[in-house]
């Protein structure tokens, strides 16, 4: 029973990692950049959620409040993601990848410390006021599932289904896959690579922002550095699934979530983060291309 | 139709094209022949906007396209079948063709182009749901050409379409190129296979280490002593 309980907790938490991991993997697939600022987008999404709940308190229906939180977080995050891409990464598109990677780390530091000094964010932790209707748990036999967990799973699932349909079926989605396979050939087909890269950053950041709201509902203390750990774990999830592969990121996120809760449940809470990084080391040793990733040879 | 005016192109510090000047008139098949490393691909990439020349200009139908982004050049009616085919192996055959029609917002016209491509390449119709990466080399080349035709180019650039294909397939590809030209598309054909290229072209330019060293009527060139020695191996 404890095992099942931790499994449920893990899948719920993991679905949040999946959402974040998708952003890493999509951006990597298109511009071959590990966007280390992506975790901080989660933090921005969480703050958007915090304010959305604050403004909606008592007034609107709780469902509307949550919907408003997601819309606000996804819109602001997408905007921030695109601005970062246009100002920081686009000038480096043809530069060595290490330059872009260092820039990404720089952007991450700017976002975290920027958040510390912006008055309505600030360095001190804030308590998220989740709408009353979303507090509480369902009991199923011996299992307890919180309403927030149900919301987390449902939202993640819907977002991932919509994303998959978008990437597989729409003209823009197909162009994204074409650009990720061969940027120059895509340009020769009349695809505007700048537009596709911006859309990719927007979608990745929007999913990261939504993950921020979910994360803030699961762990309702937020602060400017809150994106670092989930960001790193989602990055590991993306590597686990095979960086560049969207289904891989989804599976990787779930695996990371379950590994974390099982470690907490059966070994030690203190070891949970160590296990995450242990997983990274093992993947890099055993199968660096990840679960669904192309082998490095094919990528060239 | 296409005028390349004394372009100079470098990679980092190494200059690859030197004052290259040539033109293609409407309705022609013009071939650019030269040995490996002469700068043929660099020339086509410069025309298509993937590389910017240090100096010089490229004009298409009277308009300067030297600084135009690559995707806008396609919209202007200039399409390239790149060297090594460069099909999207992670997409299906059908999706590859759809990407070829990316700049074509008119649905009816795109459907019409698709029918035309399928008529020219019946194999592609049979394999339309298949992943493009699983096609044979010849089929991939047909897909690469079909994909470019989806954009209904006025001028089609082909970069070594015969590369890596069996002699019979090479023949087929060249007759397809002639067919495309007859149906009204101007062609600039880059080849190492000089013999085949000269046999279907109206005019030819010979490129050597980034400079044009000979040019003229394809037939006359193929009879000239120098070209025969250097490029036709006789
Ligand atoms: N991306 C590149 N960076 C540096 N040098 C290059 C690059 N691409 C081609 N070159 C060099 O430019 C010259 C011309 O190459 P290319 O245009 O590919 O010739 P061709 O298509 O006629 O074989 C060659 O010497 C080649 O080594
Ligand atoms: Mg070449």
XYZ file of C-alpha atoms and ligand atoms in Angstrom:
562
model
C 0.000 0.000 0.000
C 2.806 2.361 0.880
C 4.309 1.435 -2.438
C 1.097 2.224 -4.349
C 0.715 5.457 -2.445
C 4.243 6.539 -3.311
C 3.680 5.472 -6.896
C 0.642 7.741 -7.156
C 2.551 10.580 -5.534
C 5.451 9.945 -7.871
C 3.355 9.974 -11.016
C 1.718 13.192 -9.979
C 5.023 14.875 -9.179
C 6.610 13.301 -12.244
C 3.995 14.740 -14.557
C 5.179 18.183 -13.454
C 8.762 17.203 -14.249
C 7.516 15.951 -17.620
C 6.029 19.345 -18.447
C 9.304 21.067 -17.601
C 11.390 18.450 -19.376
C 9.429 19.006 -22.585
C 10.702 22.589 -22.656
C 14.305 21.447 -22.325
C 13.939 18.791 -24.961
C 12.064 20.907 -27.528
C 14.560 23.750 -27.324
C 17.457 21.317 -27.521
C 15.865 19.588 -30.493
C 15.699 22.840 -32.447
C 18.735 24.919 -31.430
C 20.922 22.299 -29.684
C 20.989 24.364 -26.527
C 20.512 23.177 -22.944
C 18.470 26.138 -21.769
C 19.522 26.239 -18.136
C 17.284 29.249 -17.557
C 14.260 27.018 -18.123
C 13.904 26.122 -14.426
C 13.549 29.802 -13.619
C 10.614 30.021 -16.014
C 8.906 27.630 -13.598
C 9.561 30.150 -10.824
C 8.025 32.936 -12.917
C 4.995 30.740 -13.595
C 4.693 30.031 -9.867
C 4.683 33.746 -9.023
C 2.029 34.333 -11.689
C -0.045 31.603 -10.060
C 0.502 33.158 -6.642
C -0.859 36.525 -7.809
C -3.674 34.987 -9.802
C -4.888 33.165 -6.671
C -4.466 36.308 -4.598
C -6.534 38.439 -6.960
C -9.157 35.759 -7.473
C -9.511 35.105 -3.740
C -13.115 34.940 -2.625
C -14.443 36.530 -5.786
C -14.658 34.251 -8.812
C -15.389 30.545 -8.825
C -12.392 28.394 -7.822
C -12.304 26.727 -11.228
C -12.079 30.117 -12.896
C -9.351 31.144 -10.453
C -7.277 28.116 -11.399
C -7.912 28.629 -15.111
C -6.889 32.273 -14.725
C -3.716 31.209 -12.911
C -2.726 28.882 -15.740
C -3.519 31.382 -18.482
C -1.591 34.154 -16.760
C 1.397 31.928 -15.974
C 1.549 30.442 -19.456
C 1.179 33.794 -21.214
C 3.797 35.610 -19.097
C 6.190 32.659 -19.233
C 5.857 32.367 -23.012
C 6.536 36.084 -23.324
C 9.611 35.892 -21.086
C 10.813 32.797 -22.949
C 10.561 34.518 -26.327
C 12.226 37.701 -25.052
C 15.139 35.672 -23.663
C 15.475 33.810 -26.953
C 15.397 36.953 -29.091
C 17.771 38.971 -26.938
C 20.184 36.385 -25.545
C 20.225 33.249 -27.688
C 19.412 34.427 -31.209
C 22.644 36.440 -31.571
C 24.517 33.243 -30.665
C 22.695 30.925 -33.030
C 25.808 30.244 -35.095
C 28.271 30.557 -32.233
C 29.806 27.495 -30.562
C 27.242 25.794 -28.322
C 29.392 26.291 -25.231
C 28.924 30.063 -25.611
C 25.171 29.661 -25.668
C 25.303 27.307 -22.699
C 27.261 29.806 -20.606
C 24.794 32.491 -21.675
C 21.932 30.287 -20.500
C 23.536 29.949 -17.082
C 23.963 33.724 -17.038
C 20.311 34.253 -17.944
C 19.362 31.907 -15.117
C 21.377 33.942 -12.593
C 19.851 37.179 -13.900
C 16.311 35.796 -13.568
C 16.867 34.504 -10.030
C 18.532 37.645 -8.754
C 16.245 39.854 -10.782
C 13.334 38.190 -8.985
C 14.976 38.974 -5.626
C 14.958 42.717 -6.273
C 11.669 43.075 -8.129
C 9.285 44.469 -5.474
C 6.355 42.135 -6.107
C 8.575 39.071 -6.048
C 11.383 39.695 -3.548
C 13.798 37.445 -1.668
C 11.423 36.181 1.019
C 9.350 33.015 0.608
C 5.660 33.579 -0.002
C 2.768 31.323 0.891
C 0.482 30.481 -2.031
C -3.225 30.720 -1.157
C -4.744 27.807 -3.016
C -8.525 28.166 -3.501
C -10.392 26.346 -0.707
C -12.198 24.092 -3.177
C -8.861 22.573 -4.216
C -7.768 21.695 -0.707
C -8.490 18.291 0.730
C -8.093 14.698 -0.336
C -9.995 11.804 -1.850
C -9.695 8.465 -0.105
C -9.698 5.419 -2.375
C -9.405 2.273 -0.322
C -6.192 2.766 1.557
C -4.893 5.374 -0.880
C -5.243 9.080 -0.434
C -5.069 11.360 -3.437
C -5.195 15.071 -2.885
C -7.344 17.241 -5.114
C -4.202 19.099 -6.118
C -2.667 15.825 -7.287
C -5.733 15.066 -9.379
C -5.576 18.542 -10.871
C -1.858 18.105 -11.508
C -2.311 14.846 -13.347
C -5.310 16.051 -15.349
C -3.676 19.315 -16.382
C -0.393 17.689 -17.341
C -2.168 15.031 -19.335
C -4.298 17.533 -21.246
C -1.292 19.743 -22.004
C 0.790 16.806 -23.212
C -1.990 15.474 -25.440
C -2.550 18.926 -26.948
C 1.189 19.373 -27.497
C 1.544 15.979 -29.156
C -1.370 16.685 -31.476
C 0.103 20.085 -32.297
C 3.549 18.725 -33.124
C 2.219 15.756 -35.106
C -0.671 17.265 -37.000
C -0.294 20.988 -37.600
C 1.715 22.665 -40.323
C 3.766 24.530 -37.716
C 4.332 21.354 -35.718
C 5.622 19.544 -38.774
C 7.868 22.508 -39.552
C 9.238 22.271 -35.992
C 10.146 18.641 -36.586
C 11.684 19.528 -39.951
C 13.789 22.321 -38.417
C 14.909 20.034 -35.621
C 16.110 17.487 -38.176
C 17.869 19.877 -40.556
C 17.716 23.628 -40.061
C 19.306 24.575 -43.391
C 17.157 22.216 -45.424
C 14.104 23.625 -43.648
C 15.133 27.128 -44.682
C 15.514 25.943 -48.256
C 11.869 24.830 -48.082
C 10.793 28.360 -47.209
C 10.363 27.704 -43.488
C 11.209 30.761 -41.413
C 13.566 29.331 -38.836
C 13.372 32.451 -36.663
C 9.627 32.057 -36.385
C 9.843 28.335 -35.588
C 12.519 28.891 -32.934
C 10.404 31.583 -31.268
C 7.321 29.368 -31.295
C 9.362 26.552 -29.763
C 10.605 28.761 -26.946
C 7.082 30.104 -26.415
C 5.557 26.632 -26.138
C 8.350 25.284 -23.942
C 8.126 28.272 -21.610
C 4.326 28.150 -21.504
C 4.482 24.515 -20.393
C 7.167 25.493 -17.853
C 4.894 28.258 -16.570
C 1.978 25.843 -16.213
C 4.312 23.473 -14.380
C 5.169 26.397 -12.085
C 1.540 26.831 -11.073
C 1.213 23.081 -10.436
C 4.453 22.989 -8.491
C 3.329 25.943 -6.385
C 0.049 24.189 -5.627
C 1.890 21.023 -4.577
C 4.569 22.854 -2.578
C 2.949 26.164 -1.684
C 6.038 28.077 -0.524
C 7.562 29.984 -3.416
C 10.782 32.002 -3.734
C 13.125 33.188 -6.487
C 15.294 30.070 -6.304
C 12.492 27.519 -6.307
C 13.019 26.672 -10.002
C 16.547 25.360 -9.611
C 15.911 21.877 -8.223
C 12.839 20.948 -10.266
C 14.634 22.443 -13.274
C 17.645 20.217 -12.750
C 15.506 17.146 -12.175
C 13.505 17.868 -15.308
C 16.754 18.302 -17.200
C 17.810 14.862 -15.991
C 14.391 13.589 -17.039
C 14.973 14.987 -20.530
C 18.406 13.341 -20.712
C 16.902 10.100 -19.426
C 14.227 10.100 -22.124
C 16.727 11.061 -24.809
C 17.209 14.790 -25.204
C 15.350 16.019 -28.281
C 12.558 13.463 -27.898
C 9.216 14.769 -26.619
C 7.770 11.349 -25.652
C 11.136 10.660 -24.015
C 10.786 13.785 -21.871
C 7.302 12.729 -20.815
C 8.448 9.271 -19.751
C 11.632 10.634 -18.187
C 9.642 13.044 -16.028
C 7.438 10.268 -14.704
C 10.460 8.081 -13.958
C 12.160 10.916 -12.072
C 9.015 11.617 -10.074
C 8.486 7.994 -9.113
C 12.176 7.502 -8.295
C 12.015 10.513 -6.024
C 8.896 9.512 -4.082
C 9.981 5.876 -3.775
C 13.334 7.003 -2.390
C 11.544 9.257 0.049
C 9.119 6.520 1.004
C 11.492 3.598 1.365
C 15.009 4.890 1.789
C 15.378 8.411 3.030
C 14.031 11.871 2.181
C 17.510 13.216 2.391
C 18.696 10.901 -0.350
C 15.957 11.782 -2.865
C 17.989 14.475 -4.616
C 21.119 12.378 -4.567
C 19.210 9.607 -6.324
C 18.168 12.050 -9.039
C 21.760 12.944 -9.801
C 22.790 9.316 -9.429
C 20.337 8.533 -12.217
C 21.996 11.180 -14.391
C 25.424 9.695 -13.812
C 24.186 6.201 -14.601
C 22.514 7.321 -17.863
C 25.605 9.175 -18.961
C 27.666 6.076 -18.323
C 25.329 3.458 -19.722
C 23.292 5.092 -22.447
C 24.158 8.757 -23.031
C 21.616 9.067 -25.840
C 18.813 8.250 -23.397
C 15.795 6.009 -23.681
C 14.326 7.261 -26.970
C 17.206 9.424 -28.138
C 18.994 9.027 -31.406
C 22.512 7.779 -30.933
C 25.128 10.492 -31.185
C 26.375 9.085 -34.468
C 23.034 9.512 -36.164
C 22.657 13.048 -34.888
C 25.571 14.372 -36.943
C 16.258 35.659 -64.698
C 19.145 35.069 -62.273
C 22.169 37.343 -62.277
C 25.113 36.629 -60.014
C 27.428 39.659 -60.066
C 31.051 39.296 -58.932
C 30.321 37.621 -55.610
C 33.138 36.975 -53.162
C 32.415 34.376 -50.495
C 34.592 33.231 -47.581
C 34.352 30.753 -44.759
C 36.030 32.497 -41.825
C 39.254 33.673 -43.434
C 39.418 31.314 -46.408
C 38.012 32.828 -49.573
C 36.161 30.195 -51.591
C 34.500 32.159 -54.411
C 36.376 34.876 -56.276
C 34.469 37.511 -58.246
C 32.025 34.946 -59.534
C 29.743 36.260 -62.282
C 27.205 34.306 -64.280
C 23.569 34.360 -65.270
C 20.670 32.087 -66.076
C 17.989 33.123 -68.563
C 14.353 32.138 -68.374
C 13.614 28.696 -69.834
C 17.212 27.497 -69.866
C 19.003 24.578 -68.329
C 22.340 25.967 -67.235
C 24.927 23.725 -65.660
C 27.752 24.628 -63.347
C 30.386 21.906 -63.463
C 33.595 21.519 -61.542
C 35.621 19.163 -59.417
C 34.949 18.378 -55.776
C 35.714 21.455 -53.660
C 35.521 23.918 -56.554
C 32.823 25.930 -54.773
C 29.652 24.742 -56.494
C 27.656 24.136 -53.313
C 28.908 27.406 -51.850
C 27.608 29.170 -54.952
C 24.139 27.643 -54.607
C 24.018 28.343 -50.862
C 24.884 31.958 -51.540
C 22.104 32.242 -54.127
C 19.617 30.639 -51.711
C 20.583 32.967 -48.866
C 22.163 30.416 -46.535
C 25.529 32.160 -46.898
C 26.080 35.902 -47.331
C 28.692 37.072 -49.841
C 31.373 39.503 -48.637
C 30.694 41.556 -51.745
C 28.796 41.309 -54.989
C 25.107 40.781 -55.605
C 22.503 38.236 -56.581
C 19.445 39.384 -58.514
C 16.391 37.294 -59.288
C 13.886 38.540 -61.856
C 15.389 41.998 -61.590
C 15.088 42.217 -57.794
C 18.115 42.220 -55.508
C 17.924 39.147 -53.243
C 21.473 39.287 -51.853
C 20.382 40.099 -48.296
C 16.959 38.455 -48.340
C 16.371 35.726 -45.704
C 16.413 32.217 -47.189
C 12.689 31.636 -46.653
C 11.788 34.828 -48.533
C 13.931 33.756 -51.466
C 11.870 30.567 -51.706
C 8.693 32.647 -51.681
C 10.119 34.682 -54.555
C 10.155 31.468 -56.625
C 13.701 30.190 -56.274
C 13.984 26.700 -54.838
C 16.905 24.402 -54.176
C 17.341 20.641 -54.059
C 20.370 20.499 -51.772
C 23.396 18.269 -52.132
C 22.942 14.935 -50.394
C 19.129 15.291 -50.668
C 18.680 16.458 -47.061
C 15.171 15.044 -46.809
C 13.515 15.147 -43.393
C 14.129 11.533 -42.396
C 12.000 11.921 -39.239
C 8.950 12.933 -41.287
C 6.792 10.816 -43.576
C 7.046 11.126 -47.356
C 3.781 13.060 -47.369
C 4.955 15.410 -44.623
C 8.174 16.072 -46.539
C 6.103 17.116 -49.525
C 3.931 19.292 -47.303
C 7.069 21.025 -46.065
C 8.001 21.674 -49.684
C 4.716 23.519 -50.049
C 5.303 25.420 -46.805
C 5.383 28.794 -48.538
C 2.258 27.951 -50.540
C -0.720 29.127 -48.484
C -3.211 28.343 -51.232
C -4.628 24.893 -50.404
C -6.029 24.206 -53.859
C -2.699 24.975 -55.503
C -0.837 22.795 -53.018
C -3.149 19.870 -53.753
C -2.630 20.415 -57.467
C 1.172 20.446 -57.026
C 0.920 17.261 -55.009
C -0.983 15.553 -57.833
C 1.660 16.692 -60.314
C 4.488 15.405 -58.138
C 2.729 12.070 -57.660
C 2.215 11.831 -61.428
C 5.949 12.402 -62.019
C 6.973 10.120 -59.151
C 4.381 7.348 -58.729
C 6.681 5.638 -56.224
C 6.218 8.512 -53.829
C 2.466 8.081 -53.902
C 2.831 4.403 -52.995
C 5.123 5.289 -50.136
C 3.491 8.461 -48.927
C 2.795 7.244 -45.372
C 6.253 5.727 -44.994
C 8.957 7.432 -42.987
C 11.202 9.241 -45.480
C 14.306 7.850 -43.812
C 13.392 4.346 -44.969
C 13.404 5.228 -48.698
C 16.166 4.003 -50.998
C 18.734 6.477 -52.296
C 16.972 6.935 -55.620
C 13.592 7.384 -53.960
C 15.088 9.905 -51.568
C 16.405 11.918 -54.506
C 12.979 11.804 -56.118
C 11.450 12.953 -52.843
C 13.982 15.782 -52.608
C 13.100 16.932 -56.131
C 9.381 16.435 -55.587
C 9.568 18.375 -52.327
C 11.184 21.332 -54.093
C 8.622 21.198 -56.896
C 5.831 21.530 -54.326
C 6.802 25.183 -54.001
C 6.257 25.656 -57.769
C 9.598 27.349 -58.322
C 10.284 29.488 -61.345
C 13.953 28.627 -60.996
C 15.080 25.274 -59.621
C 18.618 24.830 -58.298
C 19.849 21.232 -58.220
C 23.040 20.335 -56.362
C 24.530 17.080 -57.672
C 21.284 15.145 -58.049
C 23.177 12.175 -59.501
C 25.470 11.795 -56.483
C 25.658 8.235 -55.204
C 23.090 6.825 -57.626
C 23.391 3.831 -59.960
C 23.845 4.722 -63.673
C 20.297 3.743 -64.562
C 18.876 5.964 -61.840
C 21.150 8.806 -62.901
C 19.634 8.593 -66.382
C 16.144 8.644 -64.921
C 16.890 11.666 -62.732
C 18.350 13.581 -65.674
C 15.355 12.861 -67.854
C 13.136 14.066 -65.024
C 15.151 17.288 -64.887
C 14.585 17.742 -68.617
C 10.895 17.083 -68.122
C 10.719 19.708 -65.368
C 12.423 22.177 -67.678
C 10.047 21.436 -70.560
C 7.076 22.118 -68.319
C 8.344 25.665 -67.820
C 10.802 25.668 -64.935
C 14.225 27.200 -65.443
C 17.029 24.980 -64.116
C 20.476 25.644 -62.701
C 22.165 22.263 -62.410
C 25.346 21.715 -60.430
C 27.189 18.514 -61.261
C 30.436 16.639 -61.015
C 29.056 14.273 -63.638
C 30.000 16.696 -66.401
C 29.179 14.394 -69.287
C 25.539 13.918 -68.283
C 25.106 17.529 -67.272
C 26.494 18.871 -70.562
C 24.282 16.501 -72.515
C 21.058 18.067 -71.224
C 22.130 21.691 -70.632
C 21.818 24.652 -72.973
C 24.772 26.507 -71.515
C 27.520 25.663 -69.052
C 30.033 27.283 -66.741
C 33.182 25.538 -65.573
C 34.217 26.334 -62.016
C 37.758 25.814 -60.774
C 38.814 26.758 -57.222
C 36.146 29.408 -56.999
C 36.659 30.998 -60.410
C 34.840 30.497 -63.692
C 37.454 29.268 -66.138
C 35.264 28.482 -69.128
C 31.701 29.132 -70.214
C 29.491 28.902 -73.245
C 27.204 26.653 -75.208
C 27.040 23.228 -73.523
C 27.579 21.374 -76.761
C 30.570 23.454 -77.791
C 32.107 23.139 -74.342
C 31.772 19.380 -74.349
C 33.727 19.347 -77.598
C 36.490 21.667 -76.409
C 39.845 20.034 -75.849
C 40.379 21.403 -72.326
C 37.022 20.426 -70.925
C 37.256 16.979 -72.476
C 40.623 16.414 -70.831
C 39.829 17.847 -67.427
C 36.205 16.845 -66.918
C 35.236 14.157 -69.352
C 38.352 12.082 -68.875
C 39.301 11.709 -72.503
N 31.260 25.157 -43.868
C 32.505 25.289 -44.388
N 33.505 25.805 -43.649
C 34.737 25.963 -44.169
N 35.079 25.619 -45.400
C 34.129 25.096 -46.200
C 32.798 24.912 -45.739
N 32.059 24.386 -46.745
C 32.908 24.246 -47.782
N 34.146 24.680 -47.466
C 35.307 24.703 -48.375
O 34.974 25.520 -49.474
C 35.426 24.954 -50.683
C 34.282 24.793 -51.640
O 33.384 23.839 -51.120
P 32.011 23.478 -51.852
O 31.307 24.735 -52.201
O 31.304 22.512 -50.996
O 32.543 22.772 -53.182
P 31.799 21.783 -54.170
O 30.333 21.843 -53.905
O 32.175 22.297 -55.525
O 32.369 20.424 -53.934
C 36.124 23.662 -50.308
O 37.495 23.904 -50.258
C 35.594 23.333 -48.952
O 36.545 22.657 -48.194
Mg 29.117 20.348 -53.429
